């Protein structure tokens, strides 16, 4: 059984920073591509950022480019989303995901087999 546990969410003022972490665990499981998605109330889930297994390839949604940074630590099976210059429109439930088949960074949710429970991020104006 693969588990993804997100942490670090909460409330931040516009212009502030927040750091989301996700730890993947599972017997004999190696997370390949990892990513963050988000879903705001009344909206569809959308990709935010993704990172390849080796960490050298990344994907960012246009709305977060230059503000968010994704990184990973394969020794700990963790992925981190550093959110800077937060905006009210970043308010959403953020989900961590990992693929068991895709190595390269991908913004397509179809490439991710395992998902975390989600964590709330609220940016106040």
Backbone as JSON, one array per atom type, in Angstrom:
{
  "sequence": "XXXXXXXXXXXXXXXXXXXXXXXXXXXXXXXXXXXXXXXXXXXXXXXXXXXXXXXXXXXXXXXXXXXXXXXXXXXXXXXXXXXXXXXXXXXXXXXXXXXXXXXXXXXXXXXXXXXXXXXXXXXXX",
  "N": [[0.85, -1.19, 0.0], [0.61, 2.13, -0.94], [1.31, 5.21, 0.48], [0.66, 8.68, 0.67], [1.45, 11.57, 2.31], [0.57, 14.76, 3.03], [1.83, 17.91, 4.23], [2.09, 21.1, 5.91], [0.32, 23.0, 5.0], [-2.07, 25.74, 5.29], [-2.94, 29.03, 6.49], [-2.09, 31.99, 4.85], [-0.95, 35.3, 4.25], [-1.57, 37.39, 1.4], [1.14, 37.67, -0.8], [2.85, 36.44, 0.87], [4.67, 33.47, 2.01], [4.63, 29.9, 1.73], [5.25, 26.52, 2.59], [4.87, 23.45, 1.27], [4.93, 20.01, 2.02], [5.41, 16.59, 1.08], [5.29, 13.26, 1.89], [6.13, 10.12, 0.71], [5.33, 6.72, 1.1], [5.73, 3.17, 1.23], [5.9, -0.3, 0.86], [8.57, -1.59, -0.92], [8.31, 0.32, -2.9], [9.06, 2.76, -5.26], [8.8, 6.06, -5.78], [8.2, 7.59, -8.86], [7.87, 10.04, -11.18], [6.76, 12.98, -9.52], [4.19, 15.1, -8.3], [2.26, 18.13, -7.82], [-1.06, 19.04, -7.43], [-4.05, 21.06, -7.56], [-7.24, 22.03, -6.25], [-9.73, 24.28, -6.4], [-12.68, 25.62, -4.78], [-15.59, 24.77, -6.54], [-14.24, 24.48, -8.89], [-12.36, 22.63, -11.37], [-9.89, 20.1, -10.74], [-6.5, 21.04, -11.05], [-3.23, 21.0, -12.55], [-0.26, 21.92, -10.79], [2.56, 21.84, -10.31], [5.31, 19.74, -11.23], [7.78, 17.14, -10.96], [10.54, 15.36, -12.24], [11.72, 11.94, -11.85], [14.52, 11.97, -11.5], [14.88, 14.56, -10.85], [15.76, 16.6, -12.51], [14.12, 17.57, -14.42], [11.36, 19.65, -14.72], [7.96, 20.75, -14.34], [5.74, 23.47, -14.58], [2.7, 25.1, -13.95], [1.43, 27.83, -15.84], [0.35, 29.82, -14.24], [1.76, 29.76, -11.89], [4.42, 29.95, -12.39], [7.65, 31.17, -11.72], [6.98, 31.85, -9.18], [6.44, 29.61, -7.59], [8.27, 26.74, -6.47], [9.33, 23.49, -7.1], [10.71, 20.64, -5.54], [12.64, 17.69, -4.73], [13.51, 14.94, -2.58], [15.04, 12.12, -2.95], [16.12, 10.26, -1.27], [14.58, 10.39, 0.94], [12.11, 10.05, -0.07], [10.45, 12.3, -0.56], [8.63, 15.22, -1.57], [8.64, 18.67, -2.2], [6.86, 21.71, -2.22], [7.54, 24.9, -2.67], [6.02, 27.83, -2.01], [5.93, 31.04, -3.01], [5.3, 34.59, -2.91], [2.49, 34.49, -2.66], [-0.88, 34.39, -3.86], [-4.35, 35.38, -3.62], [-5.81, 33.83, -5.41], [-4.48, 31.45, -5.35], [-5.59, 29.96, -3.43], [-6.78, 26.89, -2.4], [-7.4, 23.32, -2.24], [-4.62, 21.38, -1.95], [-3.02, 18.73, -3.6], [-0.82, 16.05, -3.38], [0.89, 13.91, -5.62], [1.99, 10.82, -7.05], [3.72, 8.94, -9.54], [3.8, 5.62, -10.85], [4.72, 4.78, -13.19], [5.6, 6.8, -14.9], [8.46, 8.65, -15.62], [9.38, 11.21, -16.29], [8.65, 14.7, -15.63], [5.26, 15.6, -15.37], [2.23, 17.2, -16.2], [-0.17, 16.02, -16.38], [-2.89, 14.51, -14.91], [-3.52, 11.91, -15.39], [-1.24, 10.43, -15.44], [-0.57, 9.82, -12.91], [-0.7, 7.62, -10.25], [-1.06, 7.42, -7.54], [-2.36, 9.25, -4.81], [-2.41, 11.9, -2.43], [-4.27, 12.85, 0.56], [-4.92, 15.46, 0.48], [-4.48, 18.94, 1.22], [-5.35, 21.95, 2.83], [-4.87, 25.17, 1.54], [-4.93, 28.53, 2.16], [-5.07, 31.76, 1.02], [-5.08, 34.92, 2.11], [-6.42, 38.12, 1.3]],
  "CA": [[0.0, 0.0, 0.0], [1.38, 3.37, -1.03], [0.68, 6.34, 1.18], [1.21, 10.02, 0.49], [0.97, 12.42, 3.4], [0.94, 16.17, 2.83], [1.9, 18.74, 5.42], [2.57, 22.45, 5.69], [-0.72, 23.92, 4.54], [-2.59, 26.67, 6.28], [-3.35, 30.36, 6.08], [-0.99, 32.93, 4.6], [-1.39, 36.55, 3.63], [-1.11, 37.62, 0.03], [2.53, 38.1, -0.84], [3.63, 35.62, 1.79], [5.21, 32.19, 1.55], [4.19, 28.68, 2.39], [6.02, 25.38, 2.11], [4.14, 22.18, 1.36], [5.75, 18.81, 1.91], [4.67, 15.35, 0.88], [6.12, 12.08, 2.1], [5.59, 8.89, 0.13], [5.8, 5.49, 1.75], [5.14, 1.95, 0.72], [6.9, -1.36, 0.77], [9.12, -1.87, -2.26], [7.8, 1.3, -3.84], [9.91, 3.9, -5.58], [8.02, 7.05, -6.51], [8.86, 8.12, -10.05], [7.5, 11.45, -11.24], [5.91, 13.45, -8.43], [3.57, 16.37, -8.67], [1.26, 18.8, -6.99], [-2.26, 19.51, -8.11], [-4.9, 21.78, -6.63], [-8.63, 22.17, -6.62], [-10.43, 25.35, -5.7], [-14.12, 25.37, -4.73], [-16.32, 24.99, -7.78], [-13.37, 24.37, -10.06], [-11.75, 21.32, -11.59], [-8.51, 19.96, -10.28], [-5.55, 21.49, -12.07], [-1.83, 20.76, -12.19], [0.49, 23.07, -10.28], [3.97, 21.62, -10.59], [5.72, 18.33, -11.22], [9.22, 16.96, -11.04], [10.92, 14.03, -12.7], [12.34, 11.07, -10.87], [15.9, 12.38, -11.24], [14.87, 15.93, -10.35], [16.32, 17.59, -13.44], [13.05, 18.02, -15.3], [10.22, 20.13, -13.96], [6.81, 21.35, -15.03], [4.98, 24.44, -13.78], [1.56, 25.77, -14.58], [1.75, 29.24, -16.13], [-0.12, 30.68, -13.16], [2.67, 29.73, -10.73], [5.81, 30.1, -12.82], [8.36, 32.29, -11.12], [6.58, 32.02, -7.77], [6.51, 28.32, -6.89], [9.41, 25.88, -6.81], [9.17, 22.11, -6.66], [11.97, 19.93, -5.36], [12.43, 16.39, -4.13], [14.63, 14.27, -1.92], [14.75, 10.7, -3.21], [16.55, 9.46, -0.11], [13.48, 10.41, 1.91], [10.85, 9.93, -0.82], [9.62, 13.47, -0.29], [8.57, 16.29, -2.56], [8.33, 19.93, -1.54], [6.41, 22.81, -3.05], [7.77, 26.19, -2.03], [5.1, 28.81, -2.59], [6.29, 32.41, -2.69], [4.44, 35.62, -3.52], [1.18, 33.86, -2.75], [-2.0, 35.23, -4.29], [-5.64, 34.82, -3.19], [-6.24, 32.8, -6.36], [-3.8, 30.19, -5.03], [-6.4, 29.27, -2.42], [-7.29, 25.62, -2.92], [-6.87, 22.11, -1.62], [-3.46, 20.93, -2.72], [-2.84, 17.3, -3.56], [0.44, 15.46, -3.82], [0.66, 12.69, -6.4], [3.18, 10.18, -7.56], [3.5, 7.98, -10.61], [4.55, 4.36, -10.8], [5.12, 4.43, -14.56], [6.15, 7.95, -15.61], [9.69, 9.16, -15.03], [9.51, 12.64, -16.51], [7.64, 15.57, -15.04], [4.04, 15.63, -16.17], [1.1, 17.93, -15.63], [-1.4, 15.28, -16.63], [-3.26, 13.7, -13.75], [-3.64, 10.5, -15.8], [0.03, 9.76, -15.24], [-0.32, 9.64, -11.48], [-1.52, 6.52, -9.73], [-1.28, 7.55, -6.11], [-2.7, 10.61, -4.41], [-2.57, 12.19, -1.02], [-5.61, 13.23, 0.99], [-5.12, 16.88, 0.2], [-4.24, 19.87, 2.32], [-5.91, 23.25, 2.51], [-4.05, 26.39, 1.5], [-5.78, 29.7, 2.05], [-4.31, 33.0, 0.9], [-5.97, 36.04, 2.39], [-6.05, 39.36, 0.59]],
  "C": [[0.88, 1.24, 0.0], [0.6, 4.48, -0.33], [1.41, 7.62, 0.87], [0.61, 10.9, 1.56], [1.51, 13.83, 3.19], [0.99, 16.89, 4.18], [2.32, 20.15, 5.01], [1.53, 23.44, 5.2], [-1.16, 24.87, 5.64], [-2.97, 27.99, 5.66], [-2.12, 31.25, 5.93], [-1.56, 34.19, 3.97], [-0.86, 36.65, 2.21], [0.3, 38.2, 0.06], [3.44, 37.27, 0.04], [4.06, 34.31, 1.17], [4.66, 31.05, 2.38], [4.97, 27.54, 1.78], [5.22, 24.1, 2.35], [5.12, 21.02, 1.2], [4.87, 17.59, 1.73], [5.65, 14.19, 1.04], [5.42, 10.85, 1.54], [6.17, 7.68, 0.83], [5.07, 4.3, 1.17], [6.2, 0.91, 0.54], [7.28, -1.6, -0.68], [8.6, -0.9, -3.3], [8.79, 2.43, -4.01], [9.08, 4.91, -6.36], [8.8, 7.58, -7.7], [8.55, 9.61, -10.14], [6.59, 11.79, -10.06], [5.36, 14.81, -8.79], [2.62, 16.9, -7.62], [0.13, 19.27, -7.9], [-3.08, 20.29, -7.09], [-6.32, 21.86, -7.17], [-9.27, 23.23, -5.75], [-11.93, 25.04, -5.7], [-14.8, 25.7, -6.05], [-15.5, 24.87, -9.04], [-12.83, 22.95, -10.19], [-10.33, 21.31, -11.03], [-7.57, 20.35, -11.42], [-4.12, 21.2, -11.61], [-1.18, 22.05, -11.71], [1.95, 22.94, -10.68], [4.26, 20.13, -10.54], [7.23, 18.26, -11.38], [9.52, 15.52, -11.42], [11.6, 13.24, -11.59], [13.74, 11.53, -10.5], [16.02, 13.83, -10.82], [15.33, 16.99, -11.33], [15.27, 18.15, -14.39], [11.85, 18.44, -14.47], [9.14, 20.69, -14.88], [6.15, 22.33, -14.07], [3.8, 24.95, -14.6], [1.94, 27.24, -14.78], [1.41, 30.15, -14.95], [0.83, 30.71, -11.96], [4.13, 29.89, -11.11], [6.44, 31.34, -12.22], [8.01, 32.52, -9.66], [6.72, 30.73, -6.96], [7.74, 27.55, -7.37], [9.15, 24.5, -6.25], [10.54, 21.47, -6.55], [11.67, 18.58, -4.71], [13.7, 15.86, -3.5], [14.35, 12.77, -2.05], [15.19, 9.81, -2.05], [15.42, 9.36, 0.92], [12.12, 10.22, 1.24], [9.91, 11.09, -0.51], [9.68, 14.45, -1.45], [8.07, 17.53, -1.84], [7.87, 20.95, -2.57], [6.6, 24.1, -2.25], [6.93, 27.24, -2.75], [5.51, 30.19, -2.11], [5.34, 33.37, -3.4], [3.02, 35.08, -3.71], [0.1, 34.87, -3.11], [-3.31, 34.58, -3.8], [-6.13, 33.71, -4.13], [-5.48, 31.49, -6.2], [-4.56, 29.38, -3.99], [-7.04, 28.03, -3.03], [-6.87, 24.5, -1.98], [-5.77, 21.6, -2.53], [-3.25, 19.43, -2.5], [-1.46, 16.93, -4.09], [0.12, 14.18, -4.59], [1.98, 12.12, -6.86], [2.83, 9.12, -8.6], [4.31, 6.72, -10.37], [5.05, 3.96, -12.18], [5.84, 5.57, -15.29], [7.36, 8.5, -14.88], [9.79, 10.68, -15.14], [8.38, 13.43, -15.87], [6.44, 15.66, -15.97], [2.95, 16.39, -15.44], [-0.22, 17.23, -15.85], [-1.71, 14.36, -15.46], [-3.35, 12.22, -14.11], [-2.36, 9.72, -15.56], [0.32, 9.43, -13.78], [-1.29, 8.61, -10.91], [-1.89, 6.7, -8.27], [-1.43, 9.01, -5.71], [-2.78, 10.73, -2.9], [-4.0, 12.62, -0.72], [-5.93, 14.68, 0.66], [-4.92, 17.72, 1.45], [-4.7, 21.26, 1.9], [-4.85, 24.34, 2.56], [-4.99, 27.56, 1.28], [-4.91, 30.94, 2.05], [-5.28, 34.15, 1.08], [-5.48, 37.31, 1.71], [-5.89, 40.52, 1.56]]
}
